[in-house]
Tab-separated table of C-alpha atoms in Angstrom:
chain	number	residue	atom	x	y	z
A	1190	MET	CA	15.800	-23.331	48.982
A	1191	ILE	CA	13.188	-24.283	46.374
A	1192	TYR	CA	14.249	-24.703	42.752
A	1193	LEU	CA	11.694	-24.267	39.991
A	1194	PRO	CA	12.259	-26.126	36.710
A	1195	ALA	CA	12.808	-24.013	33.596
A	1196	LEU	CA	11.469	-25.486	30.380
A	1197	ALA	CA	12.253	-24.237	26.881
A	1198	GLN	CA	9.406	-23.256	24.576
A	1199	LYS	CA	8.287	-26.007	22.246
A	1200	ASP	CA	8.295	-25.535	18.500
A	1201	THR	CA	5.383	-26.576	16.302
A	1202	SER	CA	4.796	-27.267	12.625
A	1203	GLU	CA	3.104	-23.864	12.191
A	1204	ASN	CA	6.017	-21.503	12.831
A	1205	GLY	CA	4.619	-18.317	11.337
A	1206	LYS	CA	0.918	-18.780	12.076
A	1207	GLY	CA	1.437	-18.507	15.820
A	1208	LEU	CA	3.604	-15.402	15.640
A	1209	THR	CA	1.640	-12.969	13.469
A	1210	ARG	CA	0.904	-9.401	14.557
A	1211	ASN	CA	-2.753	-10.326	14.888
A	1212	MET	CA	-1.952	-13.080	17.382
A	1213	ILE	CA	0.269	-10.755	19.397
A	1214	GLU	CA	-1.978	-7.678	19.565
A	1215	GLY	CA	-5.081	-9.771	20.192
A	1216	GLY	CA	-3.551	-11.189	23.369
A	1217	LYS	CA	-3.539	-14.707	21.969
A	1218	MET	CA	0.110	-15.492	22.627
A	1219	GLN	CA	0.686	-17.660	25.671
A	1220	GLY	CA	3.204	-16.914	28.400
A	1221	PHE	CA	4.651	-18.737	31.366
A	1222	LEU	CA	2.702	-19.734	34.447
A	1223	PHE	CA	4.936	-19.093	37.428
A	1224	THR	CA	2.603	-19.184	40.424
A	1225	ASP	CA	-0.712	-20.693	41.441
A	1226	VAL	CA	-1.749	-19.596	44.939
A	1227	LYS	CA	-5.204	-19.554	46.530
A	1228	GLY	CA	-6.928	-20.125	43.231
A	1229	ILE	CA	-5.127	-17.303	41.397
A	1230	ARG	CA	-2.915	-18.342	38.483
A	1231	LEU	CA	-0.401	-15.691	37.420
A	1232	GLN	CA	1.089	-15.687	33.912
A	1233	PHE	CA	4.013	-13.648	32.575
A	1234	SER	CA	4.396	-12.984	28.849
A	1235	GLY	CA	5.842	-10.526	26.378
A	1236	TYR	CA	8.465	-10.071	23.730
A	1237	VAL	CA	11.647	-8.254	22.826
A	1238	GLN	CA	11.735	-6.464	19.470
A	1239	ALA	CA	14.763	-4.646	18.089
A	1240	ASP	CA	14.120	-2.240	15.184
A	1241	PHE	CA	16.791	-0.807	12.876
A	1242	ILE	CA	15.265	2.054	10.889
A	1243	HIS	CA	16.457	4.451	8.192
A	1244	ASP	CA	14.347	7.304	6.811
A	1245	PHE	CA	15.390	8.807	3.493
A	1246	MET	CA	13.435	12.045	4.117
A	1247	GLU	CA	12.783	14.134	7.218
A	1248	THR	CA	9.940	13.055	9.521
A	1249	GLY	CA	8.889	13.885	13.054
A	1250	ASN	CA	8.406	10.337	14.280
A	1251	ILE	CA	11.654	8.434	13.801
A	1252	HIS	CA	10.489	5.247	15.553
A	1253	ALA	CA	7.220	4.600	13.689
A	1254	MET	CA	5.846	5.573	10.294
A	1255	GLN	CA	3.423	8.410	11.121
A	1256	PRO	CA	2.685	10.293	7.869
A	1257	SER	CA	1.091	13.289	9.625
A	1258	THR	CA	4.539	14.163	11.071
A	1259	ILE	CA	6.352	14.212	7.700
A	1260	THR	CA	7.952	17.589	6.929
A	1261	VAL	CA	6.127	19.720	4.309
A	1262	PRO	CA	7.584	20.498	1.873
A	1263	GLY	CA	9.768	17.425	1.878
A	1264	VAL	CA	13.336	17.715	3.145
A	1265	GLY	CA	15.919	15.287	1.798
A	1266	GLU	CA	17.714	14.784	5.095
A	1267	GLY	CA	17.407	11.234	6.330
A	1268	ASN	CA	17.728	9.767	9.795
A	1269	THR	CA	18.762	6.439	11.309
A	1270	ALA	CA	17.236	5.093	14.513
A	1271	PHE	CA	17.985	1.916	16.458
A	1272	THR	CA	15.316	1.179	19.060
A	1273	VAL	CA	13.767	-1.485	21.296
A	1274	ARG	CA	10.728	0.621	22.246
A	1275	GLN	CA	8.232	-1.881	20.804
A	1276	SER	CA	9.265	-4.494	23.385
A	1277	ARG	CA	6.605	-5.243	25.989
A	1278	PHE	CA	5.668	-7.428	28.936
A	1279	ALA	CA	2.418	-8.368	30.622
A	1280	PHE	CA	1.074	-10.009	33.756
A	1281	THR	CA	-2.189	-11.918	33.481
A	1282	ALA	CA	-4.061	-13.234	36.523
A	1283	PHE	CA	-6.736	-15.928	36.179
A	1284	GLY	CA	-9.190	-16.348	39.048
A	1285	VAL	CA	-11.418	-19.273	39.915
A	1286	PRO	CA	-14.814	-18.920	38.141
A	1287	ASP	CA	-17.611	-17.700	40.393
A	1288	ALA	CA	-20.630	-19.746	41.520
A	1289	LYS	CA	-22.329	-19.189	38.151
A	1290	GLY	CA	-19.252	-20.331	36.202
A	1291	ARG	CA	-18.270	-16.871	34.983
A	1292	ALA	CA	-14.557	-16.607	34.193
A	1293	LEU	CA	-12.357	-13.997	35.874
A	1294	LYS	CA	-9.200	-12.485	34.405
A	1295	ALA	CA	-7.085	-9.365	34.969
A	1296	VAL	CA	-4.337	-8.016	32.683
A	1297	LEU	CA	-1.591	-5.476	33.336
A	1298	GLU	CA	0.555	-4.797	30.251
A	1299	PHE	CA	3.428	-2.390	29.548
A	1300	ASP	CA	5.693	-1.527	26.638
A	1301	LEU	CA	8.887	0.576	26.448
A	1302	TRP	CA	7.328	3.479	24.542
A	1303	GLY	CA	7.376	5.851	27.520
A	1304	SER	CA	10.524	7.744	26.443
A	1305	LEU	CA	13.356	7.662	23.914
A	1306	SER	CA	15.410	5.706	26.438
A	1307	GLY	CA	12.736	3.016	26.733
A	1308	ALA	CA	10.845	3.816	29.932
A	1309	PRO	CA	7.857	1.536	30.660
A	1310	ARG	CA	4.443	2.817	29.570
A	1311	LEU	CA	1.062	1.393	30.522
A	1312	ARG	CA	-0.809	-0.219	27.603
A	1313	HIS	CA	-3.595	-2.298	29.089
A	1314	ALA	CA	-5.036	-2.555	32.596
A	1315	TYR	CA	-8.390	-4.310	32.700
A	1316	ILE	CA	-10.553	-6.922	34.415
A	1317	GLN	CA	-12.816	-9.383	32.612
A	1318	HIS	CA	-15.637	-11.066	34.524
A	1319	GLY	CA	-17.893	-13.148	32.339
A	1320	LYS	CA	-19.421	-10.816	29.750
A	1321	TRP	CA	-18.095	-7.630	31.373
A	1322	THR	CA	-14.817	-5.768	30.834
A	1323	PHE	CA	-13.647	-2.982	33.181
A	1324	GLY	CA	-10.536	-0.867	32.576
A	1325	GLN	CA	-8.166	0.202	29.804
A	1326	TYR	CA	-8.292	-1.920	26.666
A	1327	TRP	CA	-8.729	-1.541	22.893
A	1328	SER	CA	-11.758	0.620	22.127
A	1329	ASN	CA	-14.896	-1.285	21.159
A	1330	PHE	CA	-15.061	0.993	18.097
A	1331	MET	CA	-11.951	-0.661	16.625
A	1332	ASP	CA	-11.494	-4.199	15.319
A	1333	ASP	CA	-8.844	-5.893	17.463
A	1334	ASP	CA	-8.804	-9.057	15.354
A	1335	ASN	CA	-7.709	-7.860	11.891
A	1336	TRP	CA	-4.156	-6.589	12.374
A	1337	PRO	CA	-2.089	-6.773	9.168
A	1338	ASN	CA	1.136	-8.699	9.727
A	1339	ILE	CA	3.445	-5.685	9.783
A	1340	MET	CA	6.519	-4.803	11.871
A	1341	ASP	CA	6.051	-1.005	11.991
A	1342	TYR	CA	4.632	-0.041	15.380
A	1343	TRP	CA	1.905	2.375	14.246
A	1344	GLY	CA	0.585	0.420	11.314
A	1345	PRO	CA	-1.686	1.868	8.619
A	1346	ASN	CA	-2.161	5.634	8.994
A	1347	SER	CA	-5.939	5.278	8.783
A	1348	TYR	CA	-6.227	2.568	11.437
A	1349	VAL	CA	-8.969	3.195	14.013
A	1350	TRP	CA	-6.644	2.241	16.836
A	1351	THR	CA	-6.778	3.479	20.418
A	1352	ARG	CA	-6.898	2.226	23.988
A	1353	GLN	CA	-9.707	3.540	26.166
A	1354	VAL	CA	-10.719	3.190	29.793
A	1355	GLN	CA	-14.159	1.658	29.440
A	1356	LEU	CA	-17.019	-0.415	30.744
A	1357	ARG	CA	-17.976	-3.014	28.116
A	1358	PHE	CA	-20.650	-5.682	27.851
A	1359	THR	CA	-20.334	-8.491	25.281
A	1360	GLN	CA	-23.252	-10.773	24.470
A	1361	PRO	CA	-22.757	-13.882	22.289
A	1362	ILE	CA	-25.745	-14.328	19.993
A	1363	SER	CA	-24.692	-17.704	18.599
A	1364	ASN	CA	-21.499	-19.685	18.007
A	1365	THR	CA	-20.652	-17.301	15.152
A	1366	MET	CA	-22.138	-13.949	16.200
A	1367	LYS	CA	-21.667	-11.516	19.060
A	1368	PHE	CA	-22.820	-8.050	20.059
A	1369	SER	CA	-20.944	-5.617	22.304
A	1370	MET	CA	-21.593	-2.191	23.816
A	1371	SER	CA	-19.333	0.090	25.817
A	1372	VAL	CA	-19.112	3.454	27.531
A	1373	GLU	CA	-15.604	4.856	27.155
A	1374	GLN	CA	-13.538	7.680	28.591
A	1375	PRO	CA	-14.795	11.172	27.690
A	1376	GLY	CA	-12.811	13.944	26.052
A	1377	GLY	CA	-12.635	15.682	22.694
A	1378	ASP	CA	-9.574	16.307	20.522
A	1379	ILE	CA	-10.297	19.838	19.305
A	1380	SER	CA	-8.568	23.022	18.074
A	1381	ILE	CA	-9.993	26.003	19.988
A	1382	PRO	CA	-9.028	29.673	20.520
A	1383	ASN	CA	-7.435	31.108	23.638
A	1384	GLY	CA	-10.044	31.623	26.320
A	1385	TRP	CA	-11.885	28.417	25.449
A	1386	SER	CA	-11.426	25.193	27.404
A	1387	ASN	CA	-11.880	21.489	26.751
A	1388	LYS	CA	-14.267	19.677	29.106
A	1389	THR	CA	-14.954	16.033	29.930
A	1390	ILE	CA	-18.601	15.519	30.834
A	1391	TYR	CA	-20.295	12.792	28.804
A	1392	PRO	CA	-18.605	9.458	27.970
A	1393	ASP	CA	-18.334	8.028	24.487
A	1394	VAL	CA	-20.770	5.247	23.591
A	1395	THR	CA	-20.032	2.440	21.116
A	1396	ALA	CA	-21.829	-0.613	19.779
A	1397	ALA	CA	-20.506	-3.402	17.550
A	1398	PHE	CA	-21.757	-6.530	15.816
A	1399	GLN	CA	-19.427	-9.279	14.550
A	1400	LYS	CA	-20.163	-12.288	12.359
A	1401	ASN	CA	-17.601	-15.099	12.083
A	1402	PHE	CA	-17.634	-17.519	9.170
A	1403	GLY	CA	-15.534	-19.808	6.991
A	1404	ARG	CA	-13.226	-22.663	7.879
A	1405	LYS	CA	-12.994	-22.925	11.675
A	1406	ASN	CA	-14.635	-19.459	11.799
A	1407	GLU	CA	-11.281	-17.855	10.980
A	1408	SER	CA	-12.940	-15.066	8.946
A	1409	HIS	CA	-15.165	-12.289	10.219
A	1410	ILE	CA	-17.004	-9.099	9.312
A	1411	ARG	CA	-17.477	-6.431	11.970
A	1412	LEU	CA	-19.617	-3.276	12.000
A	1413	SER	CA	-19.253	-0.783	14.836
A	1414	GLY	CA	-20.758	2.605	15.598
A	1415	LEU	CA	-19.588	5.503	17.745
A	1416	MET	CA	-21.290	8.418	19.508
A	1417	HIS	CA	-18.580	10.825	20.686
A	1418	PRO	CA	-19.719	13.807	22.810
A	1419	ILE	CA	-17.286	16.721	22.497
A	1420	ASP	CA	-17.621	18.963	25.546
A	1421	TYR	CA	-16.128	22.458	25.766
A	1422	LYS	CA	-16.574	25.944	27.214
A	1423	ASN	CA	-16.472	28.895	24.801
A	1424	SER	CA	-15.289	32.484	25.341
A	1425	ASP	CA	-18.696	33.410	26.809
A	1426	LYS	CA	-18.149	30.691	29.434
A	1427	ASP	CA	-21.068	28.702	28.020
A	1428	THR	CA	-20.587	24.950	28.338
A	1429	LYS	CA	-21.610	23.175	25.135
A	1430	THR	CA	-21.633	19.652	23.742
A	1431	SER	CA	-21.258	18.639	20.099
A	1432	ILE	CA	-21.993	14.996	19.260
A	1433	GLY	CA	-19.518	13.342	16.879
A	1434	SER	CA	-20.504	10.086	15.220
A	1435	ALA	CA	-18.956	7.489	12.925
A	1436	PHE	CA	-19.186	3.915	11.694
A	1437	ASN	CA	-16.425	1.386	11.100
A	1438	LEU	CA	-16.769	-1.582	8.741
A	1439	SER	CA	-13.857	-4.006	9.047
A	1440	GLY	CA	-12.921	-7.624	8.631
A	1441	ASN	CA	-10.455	-10.435	8.157
A	1442	ILE	CA	-11.224	-12.727	5.229
A	1443	ASN	CA	-9.328	-16.010	5.060
A	1444	ILE	CA	-9.123	-16.998	1.372
A	1445	GLY	CA	-7.016	-20.122	1.781
A	1446	ASN	CA	-4.676	-21.881	4.141
A	1447	ASN	CA	-2.008	-19.233	3.547
A	1448	ASP	CA	-3.827	-16.045	2.546
A	1449	ASP	CA	-5.761	-13.382	4.454
A	1450	VAL	CA	-7.320	-10.118	3.290
A	1451	LYS	CA	-7.789	-7.525	6.039
A	1452	PHE	CA	-9.559	-4.199	5.677
A	1453	GLN	CA	-11.204	-1.223	7.316
A	1454	PHE	CA	-13.578	1.475	6.030
A	1455	ALA	CA	-14.517	4.143	8.580
A	1456	TYR	CA	-16.359	7.411	8.022
A	1457	GLY	CA	-17.953	10.071	10.183
A	1458	SER	CA	-17.381	13.425	11.840
A	1459	GLY	CA	-15.611	14.439	15.018
A	1460	TYR	CA	-13.815	11.139	15.646
A	1461	ALA	CA	-10.136	11.934	14.940
A	1462	LYS	CA	-9.473	11.019	18.574
A	1463	TYR	CA	-9.714	7.385	17.444
A	1464	SER	CA	-7.230	7.729	14.571
A	1465	GLU	CA	-3.824	6.065	14.771
A	1466	ASP	CA	-2.124	8.806	12.736
A	1467	ILE	CA	-3.648	12.086	13.943
A	1468	SER	CA	-4.977	11.480	17.450
A	1469	GLY	CA	-3.955	14.336	19.742
A	1470	GLN	CA	-3.594	16.887	16.925
A	1471	GLY	CA	-6.956	18.643	17.400
A	1472	TYR	CA	-8.937	17.327	14.437
A	1473	ASP	CA	-12.217	16.321	16.112
A	1474	GLY	CA	-13.437	19.885	15.633
A	1475	PHE	CA	-12.346	23.484	15.060
A	1476	ALA	CA	-13.426	26.931	16.234
A	1477	ALA	CA	-12.116	30.313	15.066
A	1478	ALA	CA	-11.648	33.298	17.390
A	1479	ASN	CA	-15.087	34.801	16.682
A	1480	ASP	CA	-17.027	31.523	16.772
A	1481	LYS	CA	-19.398	30.538	19.552
A	1482	LYS	CA	-19.307	26.801	18.864
A	1483	ILE	CA	-17.024	24.285	17.245
A	1484	ARG	CA	-17.539	22.746	13.833
A	1485	GLN	CA	-16.808	19.044	13.512
A	1486	ILE	CA	-14.378	17.743	10.905
A	1487	ASN	CA	-15.454	14.898	8.621
A	1488	MET	CA	-12.927	12.102	8.188
A	1489	LEU	CA	-12.560	9.100	5.889
A	1490	ALA	CA	-10.181	6.389	7.138
A	1491	THR	CA	-9.660	3.262	5.064
A	1492	TRP	CA	-6.988	0.619	4.467
A	1493	LEU	CA	-6.538	-2.744	2.748
A	1494	TYR	CA	-3.835	-5.366	3.448
A	1495	PHE	CA	-2.944	-8.820	2.148
A	1496	ASP	CA	-1.021	-11.413	4.186
A	1497	HIS	CA	0.523	-14.426	2.446
A	1498	PHE	CA	2.599	-17.353	3.700
A	1499	TRP	CA	4.924	-18.806	1.066
A	1500	THR	CA	5.902	-21.622	3.441
A	1501	LYS	CA	5.360	-22.257	7.159
A	1502	SER	CA	8.525	-20.210	7.802
A	1503	LEU	CA	8.272	-17.431	5.207
A	1504	GLY	CA	5.548	-14.827	4.777
A	1505	SER	CA	4.930	-11.442	3.154
A	1506	THR	CA	2.484	-8.607	3.723
A	1507	ILE	CA	1.539	-5.725	1.433
A	1508	GLY	CA	-1.052	-2.976	1.748
A	1509	TYR	CA	-2.118	0.666	1.582
A	1510	GLY	CA	-3.943	3.133	3.841
A	1511	TYR	CA	-5.617	6.475	3.102
A	1512	LEU	CA	-6.913	9.147	5.489
A	1513	LYS	CA	-8.802	12.263	4.322
A	1514	LEU	CA	-10.046	15.271	6.321
A	1515	ASN	CA	-12.783	17.484	4.886
A	1516	THR	CA	-11.842	21.037	5.916
A	1517	PRO	CA	-12.501	23.366	2.899
A	1518	ASP	CA	-15.317	25.231	4.681
A	1519	LEU	CA	-13.249	25.911	7.796
A	1520	THR	CA	-10.979	28.941	8.249
A	1521	MET	CA	-8.006	26.794	9.229
A	1522	PRO	CA	-4.350	27.587	8.399
A	1523	ASP	CA	-2.941	26.572	5.015
A	1524	ALA	CA	-0.587	24.122	6.753
A	1525	THR	CA	-3.559	22.184	8.160
A	1526	LEU	CA	-3.538	18.501	7.265
A	1527	LYS	CA	-5.707	17.465	4.335
A	1528	ALA	CA	-4.728	13.811	3.766
A	1529	THR	CA	-2.118	11.180	4.546
A	1530	HIS	CA	-1.032	8.056	2.662
A	1531	TYR	CA	0.702	4.925	3.936
A	1532	ALA	CA	1.993	1.870	2.079
A	1533	SER	CA	4.247	-0.980	3.149
A	1534	PHE	CA	5.669	-4.306	2.069
A	1535	ASN	CA	7.600	-6.808	4.144
A	1536	THR	CA	8.991	-10.303	4.139
A	1537	THR	CA	9.297	-12.200	7.417
A	1538	TYR	CA	11.245	-15.347	8.202
A	1539	TYR	CA	10.123	-17.440	11.182
A	1540	PHE	CA	12.956	-19.525	12.598
A	1541	THR	CA	10.632	-20.994	15.240
A	1542	THR	CA	7.242	-20.202	16.734
A	1543	PHE	CA	8.884	-17.662	19.040
A	1544	PHE	CA	11.659	-16.031	16.961
A	1545	LYS	CA	11.426	-14.142	13.660
A	1546	ILE	CA	13.236	-11.509	11.609
A	1547	ALA	CA	11.744	-9.197	8.993
A	1548	GLY	CA	12.650	-6.619	6.393
A	1549	GLU	CA	10.066	-3.920	5.668
A	1550	VAL	CA	9.874	-1.007	3.221
A	1551	LEU	CA	7.384	1.789	3.942
A	1552	TYR	CA	6.142	4.897	2.162
A	1553	GLY	CA	4.314	7.817	3.774
A	1554	LYS	CA	2.958	11.083	2.422
A	1555	ARG	CA	1.358	14.163	3.984
A	1556	GLU	CA	-0.816	16.620	2.024
A	1557	ASN	CA	-1.834	20.041	3.372
A	1558	ARG	CA	-4.830	22.276	2.649
A	1559	ASP	CA	-2.740	24.486	0.361
A	1560	ASN	CA	-1.843	21.395	-1.743
A	1561	THR	CA	1.764	21.338	-0.571
A	1562	SER	CA	3.057	17.907	0.393
A	1563	GLY	CA	5.985	15.935	1.724
A	1564	ASP	CA	6.827	12.255	1.663
A	1565	ASP	CA	9.211	9.729	3.161
A	1566	VAL	CA	10.593	6.308	2.275
A	1567	ARG	CA	11.670	4.110	5.170
A	1568	ALA	CA	13.618	0.857	5.380
A	1569	GLN	CA	13.261	-1.200	8.550
A	1570	PHE	CA	14.838	-4.413	9.769
A	1571	SER	CA	13.429	-6.069	12.896
A	1572	ALA	CA	14.214	-9.040	15.100
A	1573	PHE	CA	11.543	-10.402	17.442
A	1574	PHE	CA	11.594	-12.959	20.274
A	1575	LYS	CA	8.420	-13.943	22.142
A	1576	PHE	CA	8.379	-15.382	25.635
């Protein structure tokens, strides 16, 4: 029998800096190497997060603050939820570089968001070979390096946040600049009459440019663009394509050893598919019963957050997000979403570089086309252990 040594994680002098949401979502947290066979190194990593949540008003999503699901008009019936659904685990395989020195990596990652009982759900499944990425990963249209340091799973309502199966090429321009392009999985998120059908013909196309700057290049500005073909068949059985488009300006500005400002400003039409709050609700475009083609819906999605470390073991985050749909010219129901708001504040204590607890207060609001609205206040306590 072979016994493998088990070593405890080592603490460092930067407790909180290595355990921020940005480090976790960006895949920067290290795991444990448990095999190295035939040139393939396999790493296991992940975390356990327990969330204790109380909503003071009625909302449809009891495990994450999703303002679009808040009841309108507001109902003063709260709810308490205890959950571990944010917990996740990942396997990462590193291959020997090829003859030209190009690195090879594959990632398979799951969380427990698959059901209320915590069934595994696929998050990422991709291969990286040099400058190429193949598989399911964060869309190239989003900024995966400016996550505010929050505990809520969904994050700002206006976050351009989605995982896409894609083929991506990334070209470094210099030590501080890079350019990337991708083709991503097709499919529109539209509201159409009976007798119409959604089609998937042309893939989405994205391009992004990022400039890093500042001390150790810890800050960056990123500009990305999206072309989103929306394919469908109308009641006359004519197959049509409407091209949605949008831009996304985002960044992470380090303004001191302990302070970061993170932001996003996105605008365009027909790109609700990429929205954290309203994806899957049919807001890329709309067609009434007598229409022959869809009309795209314009959307503004912006947020601003501030992260601050009081000490190496204590930090706070505060911010606000706003999402607005432009639908006045469309014959949509009065209960159609017009805007959502999201605000949060938390304080996090880092016992070590792998264990933290946090208290977070959140506010969400939904506004409809007929100017009715509902809101919710949420209190959340979370404990988090990384391995």
